[in-house]
Short mmCIF file of C-alpha atoms in Angstrom, two decimals:
data_model
loop_
_atom_site.label_atom_id
_atom_site.label_comp_id
_atom_site.label_asym_id
_atom_site.label_seq_id
_atom_site.Cartn_x
_atom_site.Cartn_y
_atom_site.Cartn_z
CA MET A 156 24.28 -15.10 3.00
CA GLN A 157 20.60 -14.49 2.25
CA PRO A 158 19.37 -10.93 3.08
CA ASP A 159 16.77 -10.54 5.82
CA THR A 160 13.36 -10.38 4.19
CA THR A 161 11.51 -9.40 7.37
CA ILE A 162 9.45 -6.27 6.84
CA LYS A 163 8.45 -4.59 10.09
CA LYS A 164 5.10 -2.77 10.23
CA LEU A 165 5.17 0.30 12.42
CA GLN A 166 2.61 0.39 15.22
CA LEU A 167 -0.45 2.56 14.78
CA LYS A 168 0.80 5.22 17.20
CA ASP A 169 4.12 5.42 15.29
CA GLN A 170 2.30 5.71 11.97
CA LEU A 171 0.13 8.54 13.27
CA ARG A 172 3.11 10.22 14.95
CA SER A 173 5.02 10.28 11.66
CA GLU A 174 2.00 11.51 9.70
CA PRO A 175 -0.97 12.77 11.78
CA SER A 176 -3.00 13.78 8.72
CA LYS A 177 -3.38 10.11 7.81
CA ALA A 178 -5.98 9.81 10.59
CA TRP A 179 -8.38 11.77 8.38
CA ALA A 180 -8.09 9.38 5.43
CA PRO A 181 -10.91 7.03 6.60
CA VAL A 182 -13.15 10.05 7.19
CA GLU A 183 -12.40 11.23 3.66
CA GLN A 184 -13.32 7.78 2.32
CA ALA A 185 -16.65 7.88 4.19
CA LEU A 186 -17.42 11.36 2.86
CA ALA A 187 -16.56 10.25 -0.67
CA TYR A 188 -18.88 7.25 -0.27
CA LEU A 189 -21.69 9.50 1.00
CA ALA A 190 -21.17 11.98 -1.85
CA LEU A 191 -21.32 9.17 -4.41
CA MET A 192 -24.17 7.10 -2.97
CA THR A 193 -26.58 9.85 -1.91
CA PRO A 194 -27.43 10.90 -5.50
CA ILE A 195 -27.67 7.26 -6.57
CA LEU A 196 -30.13 6.45 -3.78
CA LEU A 197 -32.13 9.65 -4.49
CA LEU A 198 -32.36 8.66 -8.16
CA ALA A 199 -33.40 5.12 -7.20
CA GLU A 200 -36.25 6.56 -5.14
CA TYR A 201 -37.21 9.07 -7.83
CA PHE A 202 -37.43 6.43 -10.59
CA GLY A 203 -39.33 4.01 -8.35
CA ILE A 204 -36.56 1.45 -8.03
CA THR A 205 -36.98 1.74 -4.24
CA ASP A 206 -40.07 2.89 -2.40
CA THR A 207 -38.17 5.06 0.12
CA PHE A 208 -34.78 6.64 0.54
CA LYS A 209 -32.57 3.86 1.92
CA MET A 210 -30.86 5.67 4.81
CA ASN A 211 -29.77 2.37 6.39
CA LEU A 212 -27.91 1.47 3.20
CA LEU A 213 -26.23 4.87 3.16
CA VAL A 214 -25.16 4.78 6.83
CA GLY A 215 -24.13 1.11 6.70
CA GLY A 216 -22.05 1.72 3.60
CA ALA A 217 -20.35 4.72 5.19
CA ILE A 218 -19.48 2.67 8.26
CA GLY A 219 -18.18 -0.09 5.98
CA ALA A 220 -16.08 2.45 4.08
CA VAL A 221 -14.50 3.64 7.34
CA ILE A 222 -13.77 0.09 8.50
CA GLY A 223 -12.37 -1.02 5.14
CA SER A 224 -10.22 2.05 4.59
CA THR A 225 -8.93 1.96 8.17
CA PHE A 226 -7.82 -1.64 7.71
CA ASN A 227 -6.27 -0.80 4.34
CA PHE A 228 -4.41 2.30 5.52
CA PHE A 229 -3.15 1.05 8.86
CA SER A 230 -2.68 -2.69 8.29
CA SER A 231 -2.24 -3.89 4.72
CA MET A 232 -0.68 -0.58 3.59
CA ALA A 233 0.86 0.25 6.99
CA LEU A 234 4.00 2.33 7.04
CA SER A 235 6.76 -0.27 7.29
CA GLN A 236 10.53 -0.60 7.36
CA TRP A 237 12.78 -3.17 5.76
CA THR A 238 16.49 -3.36 6.53
CA VAL A 239 18.48 -4.97 3.74
CA PRO A 240 22.02 -6.02 4.68
CA GLY A 241 24.51 -4.37 2.34
CA GLN A 242 23.90 -1.90 -0.44
CA VAL A 243 21.17 -2.48 -3.01
CA ASP A 244 21.68 -2.23 -6.74
CA PRO A 245 20.11 1.09 -7.88
CA GLU A 246 19.19 -0.30 -11.31
CA ALA A 247 17.43 -3.31 -9.76
CA VAL A 248 15.47 -0.94 -7.54
CA ARG A 249 14.55 1.34 -10.47
CA SER A 250 13.30 -1.54 -12.61
CA ALA A 251 11.33 -2.98 -9.68
CA MET A 252 9.79 0.43 -8.99
CA LEU A 253 8.74 0.80 -12.61
CA ALA A 254 7.01 -2.58 -12.35
CA LEU A 255 5.19 -1.32 -9.22
CA LYS A 256 4.16 1.86 -11.11
CA TYR A 257 6.34 4.14 -8.99
CA VAL A 258 8.37 7.08 -10.27
CA GLU A 259 11.52 8.64 -8.83
CA PRO A 260 10.97 12.39 -8.28
CA GLN A 261 14.28 12.62 -6.39
CA PRO A 262 17.14 10.18 -5.80
CA GLY A 263 16.22 7.46 -3.30
CA VAL A 264 12.57 8.54 -3.07
CA TYR A 265 9.86 6.84 -5.11
CA GLN A 266 6.19 7.74 -5.20
CA PRO A 267 3.24 6.08 -6.92
CA LYS A 268 2.08 7.55 -10.21
CA ARG A 269 -1.35 8.09 -8.62
CA PRO A 270 -2.20 8.47 -4.92
CA LEU A 271 -2.84 5.25 -3.00
CA PHE A 272 -4.96 6.50 -0.09
CA SER A 273 -6.80 9.58 -1.27
CA LEU A 274 -8.07 11.14 -4.45
CA PHE A 275 -7.05 14.60 -3.31
CA HIS A 276 -3.93 14.26 -1.19
CA ARG A 277 -0.58 12.48 -1.40
CA TYR A 278 0.58 11.11 1.92
CA GLN A 279 4.24 10.77 2.85
CA SER A 280 3.64 7.13 3.81
CA GLU A 281 2.78 6.28 0.18
CA ARG A 282 6.40 6.90 -0.76
CA ILE A 283 9.13 4.31 -0.76
CA THR A 284 12.43 5.73 0.44
CA LEU A 285 15.89 4.19 0.47
CA GLN A 286 18.47 5.30 3.03
CA ALA A 287 22.01 4.05 3.39
CA MET A 288 22.71 3.29 7.06
CA GLY A 289 26.28 2.20 7.54
CA GLY A 290 26.66 -0.96 5.49
CA ASN A 291 22.90 -1.61 5.30
CA THR A 292 20.01 -0.09 3.37
CA LEU A 293 16.80 0.96 5.13
CA ILE A 294 13.76 0.88 2.86
CA SER A 295 10.53 2.36 4.18
CA GLY A 296 7.08 2.60 2.65
CA PRO A 297 3.67 0.89 2.52
CA TYR A 298 3.78 -2.74 3.71
CA LYS A 299 2.07 -4.23 0.67
CA GLN A 300 4.38 -2.39 -1.72
CA LEU A 301 7.49 -3.42 0.23
CA LYS A 302 6.38 -7.07 0.06
CA LEU A 303 6.07 -6.74 -3.72
CA LEU A 304 9.42 -4.97 -3.90
CA SER A 305 11.08 -7.74 -1.89
CA ALA A 306 9.68 -10.30 -4.33
CA PHE A 307 11.22 -8.38 -7.24
CA MET A 308 14.56 -7.71 -5.57
CA LEU A 309 15.08 -11.04 -3.78
CA PRO A 310 13.99 -13.84 -6.10
CA ASP A 311 14.17 -17.25 -4.47
CA ALA A 312 17.62 -18.68 -4.97
CA GLN A 313 17.55 -22.25 -6.12
CA SER A 314 19.58 -24.62 -4.06
CA PRO A 315 21.86 -27.10 -5.81
CA ALA A 316 19.79 -29.98 -4.42
CA SER A 317 16.70 -28.77 -6.26
CA ASP A 318 18.49 -28.50 -9.61
CA HIS A 319 18.83 -32.21 -10.14
CA THR A 320 16.50 -34.16 -12.36
CA PRO A 321 14.69 -37.13 -10.87
CA PRO A 322 16.22 -40.49 -11.62
CA THR A 323 14.61 -42.54 -14.32
CA VAL A 324 13.46 -46.04 -13.63
CA GLN A 325 14.83 -48.63 -16.03
CA GLY A 326 12.89 -51.73 -16.42
#
């Protein structure tokens, strides 16, 4: 029996309910963009690369940073859950986590070596956690990372029909 590979993204309200501070992550990205680009644009004006301070570039980039980081945080890296029927092999999980550049600070909890969403703060939703639930294992974490983990842990099984070699034509 093939394990269920469906990874369920939590809805936005559930993501924010589990970690309200994550709502500030796009704002932090916009502020980081402004802090980085303002001196660059001032220097461009000072050295004559531009004739004026490009405020529209600064505001447009900040809006783009908010849109991009919001999509990243709440869609492609959305807090997700994956229920694997049966127990998972701890060594297979550890080796897969090492490949994903995650470390295990405590048993069943893995976190990235460097923060995924912020330069200054580690969010709980960056972690990948494993919980035994009856005969199944619930794995939760960022959607993109869980998809990669599922690729490591559940390699495509080859069916016997695909193992045959094509017949040769004799002529």
